[in-house]
Short mmCIF file of C-alpha atoms and ligand atoms in Angstrom, two decimals:
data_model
loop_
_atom_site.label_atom_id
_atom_site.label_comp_id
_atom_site.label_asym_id
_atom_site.label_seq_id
_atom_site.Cartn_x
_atom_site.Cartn_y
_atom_site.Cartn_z
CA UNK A 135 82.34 122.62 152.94
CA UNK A 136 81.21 124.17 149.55
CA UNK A 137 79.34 127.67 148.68
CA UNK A 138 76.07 126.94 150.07
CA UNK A 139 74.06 129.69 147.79
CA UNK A 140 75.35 131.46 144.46
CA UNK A 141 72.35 133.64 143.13
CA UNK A 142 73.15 134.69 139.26
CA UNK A 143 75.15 138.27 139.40
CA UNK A 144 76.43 138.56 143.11
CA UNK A 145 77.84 141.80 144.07
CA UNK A 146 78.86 140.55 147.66
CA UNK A 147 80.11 137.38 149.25
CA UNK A 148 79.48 136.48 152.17
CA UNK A 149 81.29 133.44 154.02
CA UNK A 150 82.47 132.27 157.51
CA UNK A 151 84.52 129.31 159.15
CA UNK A 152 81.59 127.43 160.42
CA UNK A 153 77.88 126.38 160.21
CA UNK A 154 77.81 127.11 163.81
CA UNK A 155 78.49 131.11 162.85
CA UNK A 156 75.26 130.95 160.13
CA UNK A 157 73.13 132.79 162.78
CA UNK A 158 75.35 135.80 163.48
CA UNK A 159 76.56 135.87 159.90
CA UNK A 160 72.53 135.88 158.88
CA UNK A 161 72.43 139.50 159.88
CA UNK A 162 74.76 140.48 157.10
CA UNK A 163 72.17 138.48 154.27
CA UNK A 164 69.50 140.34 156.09
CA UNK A 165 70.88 144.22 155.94
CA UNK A 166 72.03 143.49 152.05
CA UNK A 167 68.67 142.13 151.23
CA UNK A 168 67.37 145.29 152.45
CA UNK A 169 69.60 147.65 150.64
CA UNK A 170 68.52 144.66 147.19
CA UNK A 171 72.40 144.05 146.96
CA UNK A 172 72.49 140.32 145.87
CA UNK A 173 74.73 138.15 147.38
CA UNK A 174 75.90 134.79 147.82
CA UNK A 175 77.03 132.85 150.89
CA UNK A 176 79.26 130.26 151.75
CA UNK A 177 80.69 128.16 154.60
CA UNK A 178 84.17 127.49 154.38
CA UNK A 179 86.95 127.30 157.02
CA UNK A 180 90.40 128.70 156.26
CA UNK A 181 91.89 126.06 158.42
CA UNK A 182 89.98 123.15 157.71
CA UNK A 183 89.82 123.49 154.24
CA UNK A 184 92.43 126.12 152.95
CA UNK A 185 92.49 124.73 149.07
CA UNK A 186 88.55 124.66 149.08
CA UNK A 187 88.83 128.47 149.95
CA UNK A 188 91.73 129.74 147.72
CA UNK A 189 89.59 128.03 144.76
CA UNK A 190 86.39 129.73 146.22
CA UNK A 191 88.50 132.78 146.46
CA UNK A 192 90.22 132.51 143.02
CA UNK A 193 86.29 132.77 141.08
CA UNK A 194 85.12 135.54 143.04
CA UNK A 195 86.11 138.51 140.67
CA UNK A 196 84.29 136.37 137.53
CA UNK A 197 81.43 135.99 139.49
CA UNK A 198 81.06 139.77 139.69
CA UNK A 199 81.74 139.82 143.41
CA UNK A 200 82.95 143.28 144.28
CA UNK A 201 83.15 143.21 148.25
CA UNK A 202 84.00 140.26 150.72
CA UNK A 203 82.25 139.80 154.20
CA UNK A 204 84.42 137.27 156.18
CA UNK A 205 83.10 136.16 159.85
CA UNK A 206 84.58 133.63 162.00
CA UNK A 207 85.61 132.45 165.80
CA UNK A 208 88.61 131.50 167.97
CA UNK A 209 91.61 131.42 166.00
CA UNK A 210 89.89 133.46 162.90
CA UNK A 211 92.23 133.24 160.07
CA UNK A 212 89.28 133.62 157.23
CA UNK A 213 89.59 137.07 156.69
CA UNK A 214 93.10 137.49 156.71
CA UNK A 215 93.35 134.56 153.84
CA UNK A 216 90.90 135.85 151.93
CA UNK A 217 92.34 139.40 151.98
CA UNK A 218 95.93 137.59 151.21
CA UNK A 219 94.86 135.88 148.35
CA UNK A 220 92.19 138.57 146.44
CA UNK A 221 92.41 142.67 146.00
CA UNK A 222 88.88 142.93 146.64
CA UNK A 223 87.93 144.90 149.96
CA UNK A 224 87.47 142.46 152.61
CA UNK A 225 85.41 142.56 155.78
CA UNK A 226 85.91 141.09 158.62
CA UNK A 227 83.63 140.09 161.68
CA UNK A 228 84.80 138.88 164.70
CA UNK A 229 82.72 135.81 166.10
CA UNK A 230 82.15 135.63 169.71
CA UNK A 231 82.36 132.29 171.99
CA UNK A 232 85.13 129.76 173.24
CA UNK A 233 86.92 129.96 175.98
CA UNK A 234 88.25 133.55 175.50
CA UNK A 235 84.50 134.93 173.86
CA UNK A 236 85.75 136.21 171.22
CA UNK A 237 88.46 138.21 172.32
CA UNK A 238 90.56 135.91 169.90
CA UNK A 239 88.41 136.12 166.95
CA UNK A 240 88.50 140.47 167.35
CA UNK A 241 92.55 140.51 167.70
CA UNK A 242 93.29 137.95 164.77
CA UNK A 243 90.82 139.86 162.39
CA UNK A 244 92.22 143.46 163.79
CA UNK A 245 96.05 142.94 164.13
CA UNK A 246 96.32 141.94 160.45
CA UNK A 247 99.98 143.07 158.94
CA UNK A 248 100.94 146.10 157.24
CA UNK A 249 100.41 145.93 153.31
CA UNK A 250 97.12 143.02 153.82
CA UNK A 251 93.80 145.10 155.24
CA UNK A 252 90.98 143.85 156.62
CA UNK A 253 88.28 146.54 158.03
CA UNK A 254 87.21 144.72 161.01
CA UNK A 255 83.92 145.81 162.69
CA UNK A 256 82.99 145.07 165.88
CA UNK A 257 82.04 141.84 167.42
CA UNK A 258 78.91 139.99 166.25
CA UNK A 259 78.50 143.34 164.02
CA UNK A 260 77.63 141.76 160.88
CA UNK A 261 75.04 144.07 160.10
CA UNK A 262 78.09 146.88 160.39
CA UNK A 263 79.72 144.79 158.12
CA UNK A 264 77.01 145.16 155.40
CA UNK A 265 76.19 148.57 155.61
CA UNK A 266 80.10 149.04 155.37
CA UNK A 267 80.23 146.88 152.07
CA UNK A 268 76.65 148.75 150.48
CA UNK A 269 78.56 151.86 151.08
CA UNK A 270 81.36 151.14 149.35
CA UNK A 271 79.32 149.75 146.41
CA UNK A 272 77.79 153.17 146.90
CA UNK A 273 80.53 154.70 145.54
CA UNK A 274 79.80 154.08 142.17
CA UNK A 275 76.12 153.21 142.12
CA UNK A 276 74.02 156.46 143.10
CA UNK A 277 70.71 154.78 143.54
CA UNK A 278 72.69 152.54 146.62
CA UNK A 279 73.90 155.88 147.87
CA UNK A 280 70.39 156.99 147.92
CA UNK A 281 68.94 154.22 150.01
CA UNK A 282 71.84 154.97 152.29
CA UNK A 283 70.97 158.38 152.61
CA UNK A 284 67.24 157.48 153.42
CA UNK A 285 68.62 154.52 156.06
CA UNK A 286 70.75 157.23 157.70
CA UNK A 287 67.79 159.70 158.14
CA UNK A 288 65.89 157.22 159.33
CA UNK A 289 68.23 157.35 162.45
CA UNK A 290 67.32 160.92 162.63
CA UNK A 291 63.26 160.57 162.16
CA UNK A 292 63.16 157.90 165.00
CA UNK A 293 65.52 160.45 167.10
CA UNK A 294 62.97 163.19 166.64
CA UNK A 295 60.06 161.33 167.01
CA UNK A 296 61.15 159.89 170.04
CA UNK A 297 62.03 163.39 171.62
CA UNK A 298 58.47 164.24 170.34
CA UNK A 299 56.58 162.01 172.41
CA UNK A 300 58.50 162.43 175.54
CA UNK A 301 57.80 166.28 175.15
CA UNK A 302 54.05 165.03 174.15
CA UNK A 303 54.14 162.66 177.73
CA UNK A 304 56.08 165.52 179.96
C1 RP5 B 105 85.96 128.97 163.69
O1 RP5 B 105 85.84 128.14 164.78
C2 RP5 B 105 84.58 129.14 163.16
O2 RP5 B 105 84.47 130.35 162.47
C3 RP5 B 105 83.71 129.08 164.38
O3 RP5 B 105 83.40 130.38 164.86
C4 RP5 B 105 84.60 128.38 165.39
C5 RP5 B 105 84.01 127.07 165.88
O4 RP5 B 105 83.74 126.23 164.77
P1 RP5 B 105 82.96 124.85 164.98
O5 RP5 B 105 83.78 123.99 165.86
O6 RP5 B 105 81.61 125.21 165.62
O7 RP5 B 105 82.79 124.30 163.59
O8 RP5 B 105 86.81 128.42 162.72
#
């Protein structure tokens, strides 16, 4: 299958094996829209279509991509290929569901080989897997670093005001 969105100046791409992984992989669109990092998605499977992806793969850098999020299930080889085949960061989320629930997806993404990385987050964890790619677009953009700093406190605010009103209710 072919990119299924390309806005003008994407920073991030995000893609997985299957339609049937849109909804998990939806949390990563939804965390980056948040932060206002643009993005563009597709669906493409690295054993289904491997010459679709390594041409996907091959325009990424010219399209200003700077960070790959790669989900998929069962036998996930996505994010491994894409790491093999770019030197952009790639991220990997394990996809739960077949017969093993994902503890397939979370060893082929983890157990990748010395000398090709992939930082795998946990399973499902897309939205992990976008806050890990703003921050390291963060690096070099302060204003994205800011917004992380105010996302982080927010932690801290709910935290508080949560020990507030059970002191308020005891
Ligand atoms: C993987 O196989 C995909 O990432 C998906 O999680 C899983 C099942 O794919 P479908 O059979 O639903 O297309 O490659």
């Amino acid at each position: 299958m072919s990119p299924t969105s390309t806005p003008s100046r994407p920073k991030v791409a995000v893609v997985y094996g299957s339609a049937s992984d849109a909804a998990t992989m939806s949390k990563a669109g939804a965390t980056l829209g948040r932060f206002g990092v643009e993005f563009e998605e597709a669906v493409l499977s690295a054993h289904r279509a491997p010459r679709t992806l390594a041409d996907w793969v091959d325009g990424l850098r010219d399209r200003g991509v700077a960070v790959v999020i790669a989900g998929a299930g069962l036998a996930a080889a996505l994010p491994g290929t894409v790491a093999a085949l770019t030197t952009l960061p790639v991220i990997g989320v394990p996809i739960s569901g077949g017969a093993l629930d994902g503890m397939d997806s979370l060893l082929a993404i983890a157990q990748m080989p010395p000398g090709v990385a992939v930082a795998t987050v946990g399973l499902n964890n897309a939205t992990n897997a976008a806050v890990l790619a703003v921050q390291i677009l963060a690096v070099s953009d302060p204003d994205l670093a800011a917004k992380l700093a105010t996302y982080k406190d927010d932690f801290e605010k709910a935290a508080a005001d949560g020990l507030a009103r059970a002191g308020a209710s005891a």
